[in-house]
Coordinates of C-alpha atoms in Angstrom, one line a residue:
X1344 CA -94.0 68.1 37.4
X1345 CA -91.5 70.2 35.7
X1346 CA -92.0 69.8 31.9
X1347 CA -87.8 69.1 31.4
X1348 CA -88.5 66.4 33.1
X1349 CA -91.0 64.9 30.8
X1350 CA -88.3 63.3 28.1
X1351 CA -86.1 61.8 31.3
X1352 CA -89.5 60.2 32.3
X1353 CA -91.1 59.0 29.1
X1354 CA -87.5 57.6 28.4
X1355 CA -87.7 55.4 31.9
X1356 CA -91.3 54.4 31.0
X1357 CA -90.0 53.0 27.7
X1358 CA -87.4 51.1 29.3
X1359 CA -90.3 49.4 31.6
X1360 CA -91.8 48.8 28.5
X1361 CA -88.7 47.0 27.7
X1362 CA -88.8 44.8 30.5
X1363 CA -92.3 43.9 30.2
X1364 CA -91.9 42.3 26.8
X1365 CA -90.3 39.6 28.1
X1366 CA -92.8 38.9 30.4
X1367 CA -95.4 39.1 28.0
X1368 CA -93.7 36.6 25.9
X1369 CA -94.0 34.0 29.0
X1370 CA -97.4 34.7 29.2
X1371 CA -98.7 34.0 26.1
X1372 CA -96.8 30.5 26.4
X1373 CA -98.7 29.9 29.4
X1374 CA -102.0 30.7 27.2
X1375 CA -101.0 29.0 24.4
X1376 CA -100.5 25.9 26.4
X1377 CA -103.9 26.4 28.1
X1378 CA -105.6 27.0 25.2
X1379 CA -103.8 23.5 23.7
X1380 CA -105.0 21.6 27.2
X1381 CA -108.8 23.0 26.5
X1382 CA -108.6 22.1 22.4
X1383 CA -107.3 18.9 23.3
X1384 CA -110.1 17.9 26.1
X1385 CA -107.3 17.8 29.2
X1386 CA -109.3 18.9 32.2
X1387 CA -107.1 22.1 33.9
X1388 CA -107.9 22.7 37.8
X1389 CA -110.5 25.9 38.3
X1390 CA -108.1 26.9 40.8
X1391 CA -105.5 27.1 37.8
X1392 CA -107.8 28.6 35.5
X1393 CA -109.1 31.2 37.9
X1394 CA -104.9 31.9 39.0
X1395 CA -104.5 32.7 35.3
X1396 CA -107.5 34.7 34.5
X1397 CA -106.2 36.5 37.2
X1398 CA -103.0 36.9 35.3
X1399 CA -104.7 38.1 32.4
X1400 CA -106.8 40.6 34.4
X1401 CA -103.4 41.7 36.4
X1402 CA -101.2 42.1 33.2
X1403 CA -104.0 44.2 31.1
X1404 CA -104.6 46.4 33.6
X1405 CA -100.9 46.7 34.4
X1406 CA -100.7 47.6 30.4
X1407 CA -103.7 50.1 30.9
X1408 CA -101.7 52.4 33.4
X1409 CA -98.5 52.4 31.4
X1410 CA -100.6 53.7 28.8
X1411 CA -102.5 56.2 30.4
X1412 CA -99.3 57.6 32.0
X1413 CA -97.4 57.4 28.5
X1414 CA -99.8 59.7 27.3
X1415 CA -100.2 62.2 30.2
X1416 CA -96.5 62.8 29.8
X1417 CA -96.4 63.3 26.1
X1418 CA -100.1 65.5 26.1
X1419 CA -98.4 67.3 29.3
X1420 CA -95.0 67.7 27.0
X1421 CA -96.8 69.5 24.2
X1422 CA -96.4 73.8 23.6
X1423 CA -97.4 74.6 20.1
X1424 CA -95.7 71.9 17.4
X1425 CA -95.0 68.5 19.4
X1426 CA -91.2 68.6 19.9
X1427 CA -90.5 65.1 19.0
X1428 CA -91.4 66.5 15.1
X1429 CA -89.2 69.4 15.6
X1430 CA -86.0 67.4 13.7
X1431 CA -88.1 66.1 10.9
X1432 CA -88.0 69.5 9.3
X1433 CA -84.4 68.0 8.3
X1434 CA -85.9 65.9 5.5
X1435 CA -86.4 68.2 3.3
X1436 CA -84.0 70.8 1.5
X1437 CA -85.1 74.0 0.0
X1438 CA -86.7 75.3 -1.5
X1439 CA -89.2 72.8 0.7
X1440 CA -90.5 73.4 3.8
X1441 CA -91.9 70.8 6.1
X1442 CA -95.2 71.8 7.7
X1443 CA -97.9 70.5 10.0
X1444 CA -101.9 70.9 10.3
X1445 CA -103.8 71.0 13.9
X1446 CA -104.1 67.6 13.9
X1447 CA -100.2 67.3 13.4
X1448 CA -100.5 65.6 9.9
X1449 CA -97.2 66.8 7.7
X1450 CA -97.5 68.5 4.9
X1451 CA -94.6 70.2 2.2
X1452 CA -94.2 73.4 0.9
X1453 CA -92.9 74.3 -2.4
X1454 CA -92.0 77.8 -1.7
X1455 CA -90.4 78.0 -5.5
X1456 CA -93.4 77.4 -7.2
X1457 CA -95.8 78.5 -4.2
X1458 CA -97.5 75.1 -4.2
X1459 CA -98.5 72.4 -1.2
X1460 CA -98.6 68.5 -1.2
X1461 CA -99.6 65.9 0.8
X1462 CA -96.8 64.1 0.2
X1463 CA -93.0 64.4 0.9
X1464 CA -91.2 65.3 -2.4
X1465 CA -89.5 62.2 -2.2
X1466 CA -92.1 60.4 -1.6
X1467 CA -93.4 62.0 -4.8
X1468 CA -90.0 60.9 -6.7
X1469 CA -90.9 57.5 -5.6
X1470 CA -94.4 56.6 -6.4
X1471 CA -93.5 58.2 -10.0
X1472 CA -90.1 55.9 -10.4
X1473 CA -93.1 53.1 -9.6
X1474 CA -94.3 53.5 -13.7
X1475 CA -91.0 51.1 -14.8
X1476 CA -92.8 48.3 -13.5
X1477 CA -95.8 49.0 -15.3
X1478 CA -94.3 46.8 -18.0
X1479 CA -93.8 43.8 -16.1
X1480 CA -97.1 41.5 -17.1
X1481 CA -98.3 39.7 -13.9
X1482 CA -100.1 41.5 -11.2
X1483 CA -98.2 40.1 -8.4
X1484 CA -94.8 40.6 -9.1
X1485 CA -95.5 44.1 -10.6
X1486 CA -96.8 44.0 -7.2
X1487 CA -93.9 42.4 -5.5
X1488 CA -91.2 45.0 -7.3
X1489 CA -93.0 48.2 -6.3
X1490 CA -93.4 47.3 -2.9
X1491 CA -89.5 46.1 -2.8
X1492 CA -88.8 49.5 -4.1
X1493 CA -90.9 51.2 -1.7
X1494 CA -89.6 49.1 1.2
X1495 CA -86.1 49.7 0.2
X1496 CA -86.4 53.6 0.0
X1497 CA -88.1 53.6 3.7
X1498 CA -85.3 51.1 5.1
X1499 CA -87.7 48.9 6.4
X1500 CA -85.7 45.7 5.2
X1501 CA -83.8 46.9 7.3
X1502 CA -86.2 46.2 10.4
X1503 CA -86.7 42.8 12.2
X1504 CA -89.9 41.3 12.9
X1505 CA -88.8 40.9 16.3
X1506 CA -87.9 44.4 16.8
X1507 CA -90.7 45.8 15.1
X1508 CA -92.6 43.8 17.8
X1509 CA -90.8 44.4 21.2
X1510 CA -90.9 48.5 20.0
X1511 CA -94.7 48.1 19.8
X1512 CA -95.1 46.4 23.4
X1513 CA -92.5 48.7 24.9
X1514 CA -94.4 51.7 23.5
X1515 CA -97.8 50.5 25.1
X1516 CA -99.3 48.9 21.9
X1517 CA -99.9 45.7 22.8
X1518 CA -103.8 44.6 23.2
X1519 CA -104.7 48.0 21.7
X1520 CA -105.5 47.2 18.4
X1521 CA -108.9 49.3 18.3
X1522 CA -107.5 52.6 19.6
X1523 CA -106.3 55.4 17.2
X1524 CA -102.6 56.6 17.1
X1525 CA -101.7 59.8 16.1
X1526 CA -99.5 61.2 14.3
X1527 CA -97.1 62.2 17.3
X1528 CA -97.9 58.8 18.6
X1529 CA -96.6 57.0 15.0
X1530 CA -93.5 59.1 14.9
X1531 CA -92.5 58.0 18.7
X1532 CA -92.6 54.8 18.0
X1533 CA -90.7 55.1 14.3
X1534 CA -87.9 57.6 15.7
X1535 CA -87.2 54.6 18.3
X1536 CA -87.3 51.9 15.7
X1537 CA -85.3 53.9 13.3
X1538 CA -82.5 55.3 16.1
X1539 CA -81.6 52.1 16.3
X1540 CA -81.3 51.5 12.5
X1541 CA -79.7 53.9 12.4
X1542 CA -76.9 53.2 14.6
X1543 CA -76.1 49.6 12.8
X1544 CA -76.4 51.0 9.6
X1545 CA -75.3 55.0 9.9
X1546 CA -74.7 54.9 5.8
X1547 CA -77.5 53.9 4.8
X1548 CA -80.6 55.3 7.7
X1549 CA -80.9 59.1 7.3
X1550 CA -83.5 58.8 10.0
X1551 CA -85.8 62.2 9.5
X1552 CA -85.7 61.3 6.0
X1553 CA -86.9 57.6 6.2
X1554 CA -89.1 58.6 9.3
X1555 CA -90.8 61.3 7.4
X1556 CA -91.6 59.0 4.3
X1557 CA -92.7 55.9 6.4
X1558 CA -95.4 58.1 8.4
X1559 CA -96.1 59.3 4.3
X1560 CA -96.7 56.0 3.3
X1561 CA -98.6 55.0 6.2
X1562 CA -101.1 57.8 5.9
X1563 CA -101.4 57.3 2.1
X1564 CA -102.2 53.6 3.2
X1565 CA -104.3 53.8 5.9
X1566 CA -105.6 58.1 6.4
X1567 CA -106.0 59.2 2.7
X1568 CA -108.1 61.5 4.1
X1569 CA -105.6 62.8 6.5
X1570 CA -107.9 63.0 9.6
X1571 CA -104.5 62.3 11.3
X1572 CA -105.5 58.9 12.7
X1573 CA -104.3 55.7 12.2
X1574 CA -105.9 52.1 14.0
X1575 CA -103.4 50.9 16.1
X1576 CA -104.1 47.2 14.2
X1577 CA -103.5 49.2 10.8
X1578 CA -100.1 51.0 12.1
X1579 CA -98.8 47.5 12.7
X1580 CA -99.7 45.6 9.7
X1581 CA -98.6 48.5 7.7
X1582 CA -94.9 48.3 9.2
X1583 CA -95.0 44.1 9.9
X1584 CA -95.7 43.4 6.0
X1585 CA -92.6 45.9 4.8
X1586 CA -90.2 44.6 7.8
X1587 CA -87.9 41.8 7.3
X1588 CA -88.3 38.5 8.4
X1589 CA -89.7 34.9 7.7
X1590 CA -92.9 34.8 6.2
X1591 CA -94.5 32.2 8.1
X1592 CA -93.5 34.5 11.1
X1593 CA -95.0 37.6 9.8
X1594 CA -98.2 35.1 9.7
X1595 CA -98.5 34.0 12.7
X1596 CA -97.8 37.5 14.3
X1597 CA -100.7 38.9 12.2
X1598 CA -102.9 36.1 13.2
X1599 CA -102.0 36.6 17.0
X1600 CA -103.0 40.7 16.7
X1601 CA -106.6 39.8 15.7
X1602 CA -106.8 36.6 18.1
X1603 CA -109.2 36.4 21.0
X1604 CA -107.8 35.2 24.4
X1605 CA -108.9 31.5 23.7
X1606 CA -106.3 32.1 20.4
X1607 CA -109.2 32.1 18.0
X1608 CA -110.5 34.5 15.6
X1609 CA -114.0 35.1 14.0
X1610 CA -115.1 36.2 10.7
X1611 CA -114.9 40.0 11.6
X1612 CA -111.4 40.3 13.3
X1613 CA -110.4 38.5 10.0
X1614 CA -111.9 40.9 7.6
X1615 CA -110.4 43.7 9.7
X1616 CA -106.6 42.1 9.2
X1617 CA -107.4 41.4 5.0
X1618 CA -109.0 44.9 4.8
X1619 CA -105.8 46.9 5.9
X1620 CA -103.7 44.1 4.5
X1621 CA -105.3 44.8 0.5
X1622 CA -104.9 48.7 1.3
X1623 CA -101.2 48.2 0.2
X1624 CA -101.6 47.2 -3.0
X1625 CA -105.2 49.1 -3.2
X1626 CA -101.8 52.2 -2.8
X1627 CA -100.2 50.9 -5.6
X1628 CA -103.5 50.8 -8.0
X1629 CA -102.8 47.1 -8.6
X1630 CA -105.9 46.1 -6.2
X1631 CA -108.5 44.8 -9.1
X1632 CA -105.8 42.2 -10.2
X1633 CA -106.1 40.3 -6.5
X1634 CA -109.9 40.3 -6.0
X1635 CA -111.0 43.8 -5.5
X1636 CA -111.2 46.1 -2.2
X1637 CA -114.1 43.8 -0.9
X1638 CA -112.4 41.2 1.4
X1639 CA -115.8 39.0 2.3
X1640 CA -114.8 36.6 -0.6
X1641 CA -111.4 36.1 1.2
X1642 CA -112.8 35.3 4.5
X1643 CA -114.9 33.1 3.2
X1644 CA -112.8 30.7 1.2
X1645 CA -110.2 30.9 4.5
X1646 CA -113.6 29.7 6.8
X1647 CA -114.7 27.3 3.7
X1648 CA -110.8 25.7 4.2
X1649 CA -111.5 25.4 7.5
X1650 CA -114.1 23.3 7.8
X1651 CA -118.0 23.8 7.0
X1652 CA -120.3 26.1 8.9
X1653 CA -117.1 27.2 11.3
X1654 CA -117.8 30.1 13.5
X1655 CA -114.1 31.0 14.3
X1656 CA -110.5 29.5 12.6
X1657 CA -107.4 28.6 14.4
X1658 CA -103.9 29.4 13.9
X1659 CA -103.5 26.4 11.7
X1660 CA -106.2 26.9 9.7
X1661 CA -105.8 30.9 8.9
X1662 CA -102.0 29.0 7.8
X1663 CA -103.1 26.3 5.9
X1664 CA -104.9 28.8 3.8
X1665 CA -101.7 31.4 3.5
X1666 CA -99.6 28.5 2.3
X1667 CA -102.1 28.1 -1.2
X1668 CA -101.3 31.7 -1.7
X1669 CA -104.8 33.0 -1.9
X1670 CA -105.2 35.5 -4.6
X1671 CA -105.7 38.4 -2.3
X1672 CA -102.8 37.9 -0.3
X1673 CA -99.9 36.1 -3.4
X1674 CA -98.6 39.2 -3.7
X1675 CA -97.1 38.9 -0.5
X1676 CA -94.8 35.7 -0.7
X1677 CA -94.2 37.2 -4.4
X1678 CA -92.4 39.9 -2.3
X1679 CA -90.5 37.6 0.0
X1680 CA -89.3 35.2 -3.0
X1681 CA -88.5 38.3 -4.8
X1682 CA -86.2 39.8 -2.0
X1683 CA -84.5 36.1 -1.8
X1684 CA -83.8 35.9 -5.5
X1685 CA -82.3 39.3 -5.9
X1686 CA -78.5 38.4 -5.4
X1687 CA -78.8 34.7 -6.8
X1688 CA -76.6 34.0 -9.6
X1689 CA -78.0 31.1 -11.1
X1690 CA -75.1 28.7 -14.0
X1691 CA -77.3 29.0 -16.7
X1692 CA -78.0 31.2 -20.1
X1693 CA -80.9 32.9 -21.0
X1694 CA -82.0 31.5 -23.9
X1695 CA -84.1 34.8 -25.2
X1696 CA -81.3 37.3 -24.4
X1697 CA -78.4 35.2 -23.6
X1698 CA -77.7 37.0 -19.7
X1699 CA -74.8 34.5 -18.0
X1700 CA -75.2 33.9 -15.4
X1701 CA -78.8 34.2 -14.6
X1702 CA -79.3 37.1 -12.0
X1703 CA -82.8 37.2 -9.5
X1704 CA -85.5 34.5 -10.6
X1705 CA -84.7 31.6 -13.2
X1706 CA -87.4 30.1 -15.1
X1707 CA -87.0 27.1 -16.2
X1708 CA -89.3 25.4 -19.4
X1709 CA -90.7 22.0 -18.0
X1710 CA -92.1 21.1 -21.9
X1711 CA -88.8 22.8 -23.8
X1712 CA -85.3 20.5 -23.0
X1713 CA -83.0 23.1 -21.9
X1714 CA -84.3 26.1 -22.2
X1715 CA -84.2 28.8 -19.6
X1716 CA -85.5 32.7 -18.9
X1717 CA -83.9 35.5 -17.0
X1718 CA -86.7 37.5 -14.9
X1719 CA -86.7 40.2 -17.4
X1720 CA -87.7 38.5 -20.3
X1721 CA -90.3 36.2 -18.1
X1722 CA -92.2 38.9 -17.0
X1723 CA -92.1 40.8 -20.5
X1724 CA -93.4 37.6 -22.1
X1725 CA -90.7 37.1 -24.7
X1726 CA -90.6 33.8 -26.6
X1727 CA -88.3 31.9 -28.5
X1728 CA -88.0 29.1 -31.0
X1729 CA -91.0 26.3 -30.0
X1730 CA -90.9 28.0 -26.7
X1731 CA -94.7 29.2 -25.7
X1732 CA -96.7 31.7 -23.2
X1733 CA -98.5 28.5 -22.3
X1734 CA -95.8 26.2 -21.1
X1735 CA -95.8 25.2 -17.8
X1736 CA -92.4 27.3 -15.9
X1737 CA -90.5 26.3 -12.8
X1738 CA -89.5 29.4 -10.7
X1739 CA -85.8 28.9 -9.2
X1740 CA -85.2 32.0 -6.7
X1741 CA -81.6 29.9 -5.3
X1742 CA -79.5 28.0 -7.5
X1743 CA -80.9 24.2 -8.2
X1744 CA -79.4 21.2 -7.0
X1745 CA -78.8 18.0 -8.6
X1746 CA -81.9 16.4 -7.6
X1747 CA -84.0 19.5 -8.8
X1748 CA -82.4 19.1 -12.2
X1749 CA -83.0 15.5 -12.6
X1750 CA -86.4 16.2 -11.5
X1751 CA -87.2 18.7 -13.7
X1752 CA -86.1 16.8 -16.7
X1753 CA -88.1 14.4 -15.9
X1754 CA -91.0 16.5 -16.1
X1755 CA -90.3 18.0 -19.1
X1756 CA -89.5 14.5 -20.9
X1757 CA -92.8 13.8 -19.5
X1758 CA -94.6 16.9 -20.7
X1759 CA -93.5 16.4 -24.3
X1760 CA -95.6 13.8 -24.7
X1761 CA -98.9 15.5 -23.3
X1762 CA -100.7 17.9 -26.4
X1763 CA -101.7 21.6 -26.2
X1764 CA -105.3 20.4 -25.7
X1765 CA -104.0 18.7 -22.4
X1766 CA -102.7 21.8 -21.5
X1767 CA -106.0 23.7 -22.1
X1768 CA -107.9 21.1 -20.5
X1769 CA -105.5 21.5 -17.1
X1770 CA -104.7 25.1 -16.6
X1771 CA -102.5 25.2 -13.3
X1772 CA -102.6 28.2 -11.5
X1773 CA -99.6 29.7 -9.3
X1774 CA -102.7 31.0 -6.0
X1775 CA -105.5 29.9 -4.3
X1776 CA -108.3 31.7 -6.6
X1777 CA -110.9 33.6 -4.8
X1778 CA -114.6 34.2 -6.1
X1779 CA -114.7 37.9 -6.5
X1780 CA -118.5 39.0 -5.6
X1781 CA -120.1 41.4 -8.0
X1782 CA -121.5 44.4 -6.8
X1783 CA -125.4 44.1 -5.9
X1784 CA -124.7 40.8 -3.9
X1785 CA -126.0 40.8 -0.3
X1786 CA -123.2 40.2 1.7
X1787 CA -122.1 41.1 5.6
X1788 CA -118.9 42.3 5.7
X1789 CA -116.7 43.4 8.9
X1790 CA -116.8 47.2 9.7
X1791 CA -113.9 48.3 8.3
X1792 CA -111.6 51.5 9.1
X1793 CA -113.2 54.5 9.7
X1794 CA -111.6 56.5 7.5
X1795 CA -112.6 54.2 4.5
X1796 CA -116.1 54.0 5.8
X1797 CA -117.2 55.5 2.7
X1798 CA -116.5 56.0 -0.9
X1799 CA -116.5 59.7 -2.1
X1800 CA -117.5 60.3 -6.0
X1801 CA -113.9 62.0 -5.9
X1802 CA -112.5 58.3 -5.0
X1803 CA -114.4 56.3 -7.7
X1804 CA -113.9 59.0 -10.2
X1805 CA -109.8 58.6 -9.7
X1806 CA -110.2 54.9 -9.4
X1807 CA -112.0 54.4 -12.8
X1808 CA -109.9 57.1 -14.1
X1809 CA -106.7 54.4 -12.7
X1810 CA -108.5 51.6 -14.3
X1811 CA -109.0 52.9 -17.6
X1812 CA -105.4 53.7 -17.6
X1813 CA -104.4 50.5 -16.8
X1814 CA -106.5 49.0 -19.5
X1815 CA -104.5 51.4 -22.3
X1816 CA -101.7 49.9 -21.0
X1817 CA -102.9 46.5 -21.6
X1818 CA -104.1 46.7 -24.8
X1819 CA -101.1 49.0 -25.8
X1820 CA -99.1 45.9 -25.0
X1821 CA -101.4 43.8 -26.5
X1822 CA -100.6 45.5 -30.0
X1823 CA -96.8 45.7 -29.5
X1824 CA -96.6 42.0 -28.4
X1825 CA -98.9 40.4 -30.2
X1826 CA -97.5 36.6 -31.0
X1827 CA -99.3 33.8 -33.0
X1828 CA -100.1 32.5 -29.1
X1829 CA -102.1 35.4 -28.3
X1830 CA -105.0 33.6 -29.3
X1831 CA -104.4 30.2 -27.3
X1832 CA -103.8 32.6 -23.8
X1833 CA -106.8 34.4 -24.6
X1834 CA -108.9 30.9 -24.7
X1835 CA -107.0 30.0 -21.3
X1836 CA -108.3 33.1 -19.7
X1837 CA -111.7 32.8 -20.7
X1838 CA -111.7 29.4 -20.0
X1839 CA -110.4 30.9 -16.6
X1840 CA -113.0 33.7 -16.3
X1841 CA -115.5 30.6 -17.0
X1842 CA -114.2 28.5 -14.4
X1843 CA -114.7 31.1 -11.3
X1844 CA -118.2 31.5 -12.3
X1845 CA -118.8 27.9 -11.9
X1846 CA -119.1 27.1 -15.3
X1847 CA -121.0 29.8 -16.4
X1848 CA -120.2 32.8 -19.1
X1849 CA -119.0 35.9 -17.7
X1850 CA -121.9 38.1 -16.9
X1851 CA -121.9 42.0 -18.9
X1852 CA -120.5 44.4 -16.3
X1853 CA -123.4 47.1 -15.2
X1854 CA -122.3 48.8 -12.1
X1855 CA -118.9 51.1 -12.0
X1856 CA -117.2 48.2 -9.6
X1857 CA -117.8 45.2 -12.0
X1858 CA -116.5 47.7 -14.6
X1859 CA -113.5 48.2 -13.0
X1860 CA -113.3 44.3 -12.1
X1861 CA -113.5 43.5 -15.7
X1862 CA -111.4 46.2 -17.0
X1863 CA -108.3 44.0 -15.0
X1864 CA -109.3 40.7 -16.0
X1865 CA -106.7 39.9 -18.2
X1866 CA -104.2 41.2 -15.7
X1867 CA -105.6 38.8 -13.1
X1868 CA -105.6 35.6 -15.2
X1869 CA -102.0 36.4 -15.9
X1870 CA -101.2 35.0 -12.9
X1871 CA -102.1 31.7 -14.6
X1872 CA -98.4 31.3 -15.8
X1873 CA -96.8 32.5 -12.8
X1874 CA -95.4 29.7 -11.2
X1875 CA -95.5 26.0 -12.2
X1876 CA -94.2 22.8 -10.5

């Protein structure tokens, strides 16, 4: 074939791509439904069964050869620099220069100061604009803001779940979750995805820019080592947990990726999805305050929801455990509440800094009559009058109703009647706590990505490093916000720290991960006044 015509056909094989989604669709109803008839004990004919095994057999191969022939054309299409990358050297303005390694990974040149970075300048802007947050107190919406500001600054809440999804399938993605993309492979699909962006929103999509910092961010997620490769399963939870759309949605999508054909998922597949879903935060050096990069203590308190000595989860219960917010994963509802609450005005005064209206989340005292909080003062832990760290807060991200009111004032009429040792004796917690295993505990856990396979001394060094630094921060805010109720949340969190070790005192730290567990404590027992009903 003439290599002009390589664009005309990879353009035809995407539209196929485009009409096989569809299809796809119907056929995971049909699988669904047989998978419902089989959990349910309704016998199914073999001669149905075998017609849609021989469906499934039909379809994958069917998704085999599209893929095959989607990447003769593109590795037949290559001279030199991949011309698909060719425009990206838009995104940059001098005195940078954007360059690319064998293995087609980007990097930037600083010809002013004679320098090279992994990262986009940008990109480099961004991650340092990230500090602000830094004062905000809990560990999920820290969390929550710096991932909003990352997925702003990429566009991506810009980007439906469903499109997000059809652009994988018509690209050849589905059922590949295993197989590595490179970096030509992640900027085809992105350059699609953001085209169209593009087009709805022309003021706001500068698509070589917010192409070039998307594949940044995925490769500081997921290929920190920039071998230039990127799990197919990674690329898509990387892009599904910054896209817009419901979260329950996002949920079930990510449980569907790791699903077998029967629709259910074992103990490995899951620690696959946690493991590159904690990577984002890991990214954001907030990882210590939601359990830690070992994801074995999530999968088992998901299994130990499920049901005693279960082998595999369903949908259900893999939801059922995402709707108690477990600690590993709160950040991510955090991030959905917080993009709902960001253009609610709210009829009420703050009662610390007087803001009218209310703007983003309200928090409402269910002990104090009347008294409410703007976001900003919440989450730098102001106080006023007989109002305390300890109270028990109702988080408004709409405006209330009538009936919420009412209800609330019920609750705090009831509440003045309970004492502060009622409230020691019954901390509530805003997630589904997770028992963090120390280092030096025998435990299986699921192979995770290959390029995180291993932990250089260069890696632990900058994480400690990150750590320590994090822990000047805490006690540097300790000292500048000291109130007379320092001491009654310091007995909450120990009482806290006691409770996860089943009643036990916290054991002294010897190995550098339990160091850098109990270095974030205090951040992580924060999240003990996030939220309360």
């Amino acid at each position: 074939s003439d290599v002009s015509q390589v664009p005309e056909m990879l353009d035809d094989l995407q539209k196929l791509g485009e009409c096989m989604a569809p299809l796809q669709r119907t056929l995971d109803e049909v699988n669904d439904q047989a998978a419902m008839f089989n959990s349910n004990n309704v016998l199914v004919s073999p001669a149905n069964i075998n017609k849609l095994q021989d469906l499934n057999t039909r379809w994958k191969l069917l998704q085999v050869g599209v893929d095959e022939r989607y990447k003769h054309l593109r590795d037949f299409g290559k001279d030199g620099a991949p011309p698909n990358q060719s425009f990206l050297s838009a995104s940059v303005d001098h005195p940078w220069e954007r360059a690319t390694t064998q293995n087609r990974v980007p990097y930037y040149i600083n010809h002013q100061l004679e320098t090279t970075h992994w990262d986009h300048p940008k990109m480099m802007d961004l991650m340092n604009s990230l500090t602000e947050f830094n004062e905000v107190r809990f560990s999920a919406y820290r969390t929550a803001m710096k991932l909003r500001t990352v997925q702003k600054r990429m566009c991506l809440d810009l980007l439906s779940l469903s499109r997000a999804v059809e652009s994988f399938d018509s690209h050849g993605l589905r059922a590949q979750n295993d197989k590595l993309l490179d970096v030509t492979d992640m900027v085809t699909v992105l350059a699609s995805l953001y085209e169209l962006l593009a087009a709805e929103n022309p003021s706001l999509v500068n698509v070589p820019l917010c192409l070039d910092l998307a594949v940044n961010w995925l490769l500081n997620v997921y290929d920190s080592q920039r071998t230039g490769q990127v799990r197919v399963l990674s690329f898509k939870v990387g892009l599904v947990l910054l896209c817009r759309g419901h979260l329950e949605e996002k949920y079930r999508y990510l449980f569907r990726l790791i699903a077998d054909p029967n629709r259910l998922v074992d103990q490995r597949k899951l620690g696959l999805l946690l493991h590159d879903c904690i990577q984002v935060p890991r990214q954001l050096g907030e990882v210590a305050a939601f359990g830690g990069s070992n994801i074995e203590p999530s999968v088992r308190s998901c299994f130990d929801k499920a049901g005693k000595d279960k082998t595999t989860i369903e949908a259900v219960h893999f939801l059922n455990w995402l709707q108690q917010e477990p600690q590993s994963m709160v950040w991510l509802p955090v991030l959905h509440r917080l993009s709902a609450a960001e253009t609610a005005k709210h009829q009420a005064k703050c009662n610390i800094c007087k803001e009218y209206p209310i703007v983003g989340f309200r928090y409402r005292c269910l002990k104090c009559f009347n008294f409410d909080m703007c976001q900003n003062c919440f989450f730098s832990g102001r106080k006023a009058k007989n109002h305390k760290l300890t109270h028990p807060m109702q988080e408004y991200c709409t405006a209330t109703t009538s009936g919420e009111d009412v209800r609330d004032f019920t609750r705090a009429l009831r509440n003045k009647f309970k004492s502060k040792r009622y409230f020691k004796k019954h901390p509530r917690m805003g997630y589904l706590p997770v028992q963090t295993v120390l280092e030096g505990d025998a435990l299986e856990s699921p192979a995770p990505s290959p390029q995180h396979s291993t932990l250089t001394a260069q890696d632990m060094h900058s994480r400690l490093e990150m750590y320590a630094s994090r822990l000047a921060e805490v006690e540097l805010r300790t000292r500048t916000n000291s109130t007379p109720d320092s001491e009654d949340e310091h007995q909450l969190i120990a009482q806290y720290c006691q409770s996860l070790n089943g009643g036990e005192s916290v054991p002294v730290p010897r190995s550098p991960v339990q160091i850098m567990v109990a270095i974030d404590q205090e951040q992580r027992e924060e999240l003990e006044a996030m939220i309360r009903e």
